[in-house]
CSV table of C-alpha atoms in Angstrom, one decimal:
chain,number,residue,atom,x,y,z
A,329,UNK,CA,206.8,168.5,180.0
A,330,UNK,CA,203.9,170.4,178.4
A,331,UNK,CA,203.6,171.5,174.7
A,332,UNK,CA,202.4,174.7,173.9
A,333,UNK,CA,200.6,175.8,170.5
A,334,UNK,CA,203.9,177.6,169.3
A,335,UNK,CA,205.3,173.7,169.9
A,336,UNK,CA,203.2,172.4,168.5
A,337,UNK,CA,203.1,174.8,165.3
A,338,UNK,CA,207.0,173.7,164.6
A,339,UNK,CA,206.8,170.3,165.2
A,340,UNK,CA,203.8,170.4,162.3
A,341,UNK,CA,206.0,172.6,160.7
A,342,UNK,CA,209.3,169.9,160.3
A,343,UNK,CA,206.7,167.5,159.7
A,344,UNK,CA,205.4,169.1,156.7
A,345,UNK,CA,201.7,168.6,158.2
A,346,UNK,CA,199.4,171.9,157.2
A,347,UNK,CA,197.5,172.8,160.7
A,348,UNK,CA,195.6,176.0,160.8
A,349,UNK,CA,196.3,178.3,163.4
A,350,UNK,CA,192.4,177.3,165.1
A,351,UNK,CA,193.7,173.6,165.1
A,352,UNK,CA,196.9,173.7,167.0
A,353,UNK,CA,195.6,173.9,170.6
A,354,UNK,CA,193.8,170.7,169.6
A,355,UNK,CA,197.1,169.6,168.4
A,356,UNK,CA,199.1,170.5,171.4
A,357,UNK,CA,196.7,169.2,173.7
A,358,UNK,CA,197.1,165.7,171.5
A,359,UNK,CA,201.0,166.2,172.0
A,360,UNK,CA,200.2,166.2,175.8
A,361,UNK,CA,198.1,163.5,175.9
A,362,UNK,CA,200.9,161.2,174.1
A,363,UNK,CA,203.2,162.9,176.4
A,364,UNK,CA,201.5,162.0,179.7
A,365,UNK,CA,200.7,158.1,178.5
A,366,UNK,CA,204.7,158.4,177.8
A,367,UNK,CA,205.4,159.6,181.8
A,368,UNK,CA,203.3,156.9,182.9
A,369,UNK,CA,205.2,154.0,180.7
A,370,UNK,CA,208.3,155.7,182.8
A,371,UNK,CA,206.6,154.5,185.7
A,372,UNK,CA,206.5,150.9,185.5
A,373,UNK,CA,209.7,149.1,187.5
A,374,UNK,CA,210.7,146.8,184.5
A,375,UNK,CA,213.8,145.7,187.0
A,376,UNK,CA,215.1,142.5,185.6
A,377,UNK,CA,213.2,142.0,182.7
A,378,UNK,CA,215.0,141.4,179.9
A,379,UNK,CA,214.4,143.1,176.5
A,380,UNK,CA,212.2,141.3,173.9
A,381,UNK,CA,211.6,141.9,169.9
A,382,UNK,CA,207.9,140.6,170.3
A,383,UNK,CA,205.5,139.6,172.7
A,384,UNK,CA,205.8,135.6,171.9
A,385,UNK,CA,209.1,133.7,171.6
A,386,UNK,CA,209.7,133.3,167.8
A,387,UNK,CA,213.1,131.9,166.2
A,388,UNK,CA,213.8,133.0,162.5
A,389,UNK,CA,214.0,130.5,160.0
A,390,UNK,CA,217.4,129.5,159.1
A,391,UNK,CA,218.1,128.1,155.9
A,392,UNK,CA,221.7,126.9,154.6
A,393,UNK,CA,224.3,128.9,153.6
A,394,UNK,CA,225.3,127.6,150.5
A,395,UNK,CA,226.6,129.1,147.3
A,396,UNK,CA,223.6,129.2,144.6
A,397,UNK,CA,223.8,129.5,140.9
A,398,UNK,CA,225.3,133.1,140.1
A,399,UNK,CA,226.0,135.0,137.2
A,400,UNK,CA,222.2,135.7,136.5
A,401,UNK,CA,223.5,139.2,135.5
A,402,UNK,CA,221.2,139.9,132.5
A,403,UNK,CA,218.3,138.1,133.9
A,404,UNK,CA,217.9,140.1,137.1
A,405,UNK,CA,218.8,143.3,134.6
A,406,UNK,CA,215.5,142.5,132.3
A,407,UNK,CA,213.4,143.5,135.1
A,408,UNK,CA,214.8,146.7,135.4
A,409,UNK,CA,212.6,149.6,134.1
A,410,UNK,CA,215.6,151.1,133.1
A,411,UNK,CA,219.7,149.2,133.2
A,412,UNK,CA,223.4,150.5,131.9
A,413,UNK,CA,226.6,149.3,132.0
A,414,UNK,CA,225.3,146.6,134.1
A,415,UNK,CA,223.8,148.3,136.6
A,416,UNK,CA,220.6,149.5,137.6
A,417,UNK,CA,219.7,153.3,136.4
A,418,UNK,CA,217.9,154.8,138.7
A,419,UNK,CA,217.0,158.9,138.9
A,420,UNK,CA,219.4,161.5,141.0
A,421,UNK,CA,218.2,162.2,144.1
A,422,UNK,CA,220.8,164.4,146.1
A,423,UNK,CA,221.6,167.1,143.6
């Protein structure tokens, strides 16, 4: 797969990156370059190995499950720059 500067412009494009028009060969020959370390990951015969979250075995810390003081309503509410009804206020985002 190769990316071309008119790639390259849209993908700058959706994300909202500013790239002159001189710049985006640059860019797409970045794009291939990510691309081509990419095909070569697809290389490598990982056959029997089984999927890890990190490179050295951790176990999470577990603590009890156990049912802690509650109703704390109006003290988790003062820290609230801004509380109604109870709840937290916070601005509208999806109009």
């Amino acid at each position: 797969m190769s990316i071309d500067t008119a790639t390259a412009a849209k993908v700058a494009k959706l994300a909202r990156i500013k790239v002159e028009e001189d710049q985006l060969p640059a860019l797409a020959e970045e794009f291939n370059t990510i691309l081509g370390f990419i095909e070569q990951l697809n290389e490598v015969d990982v056959e029997g190995v089984e999927p890890m979250t990190s490179v050295t075995p951790q176990r999470l810390k577990r603590r009890e499950d156990v049912v802690t003081e509650g109703s704390q309503q109006a003290r988790i509410l003062a820290n609230a720059p801004d509380a109604r009804e109870g709840f937290f206020a916070v601005p509208k985002v999806v109009e």
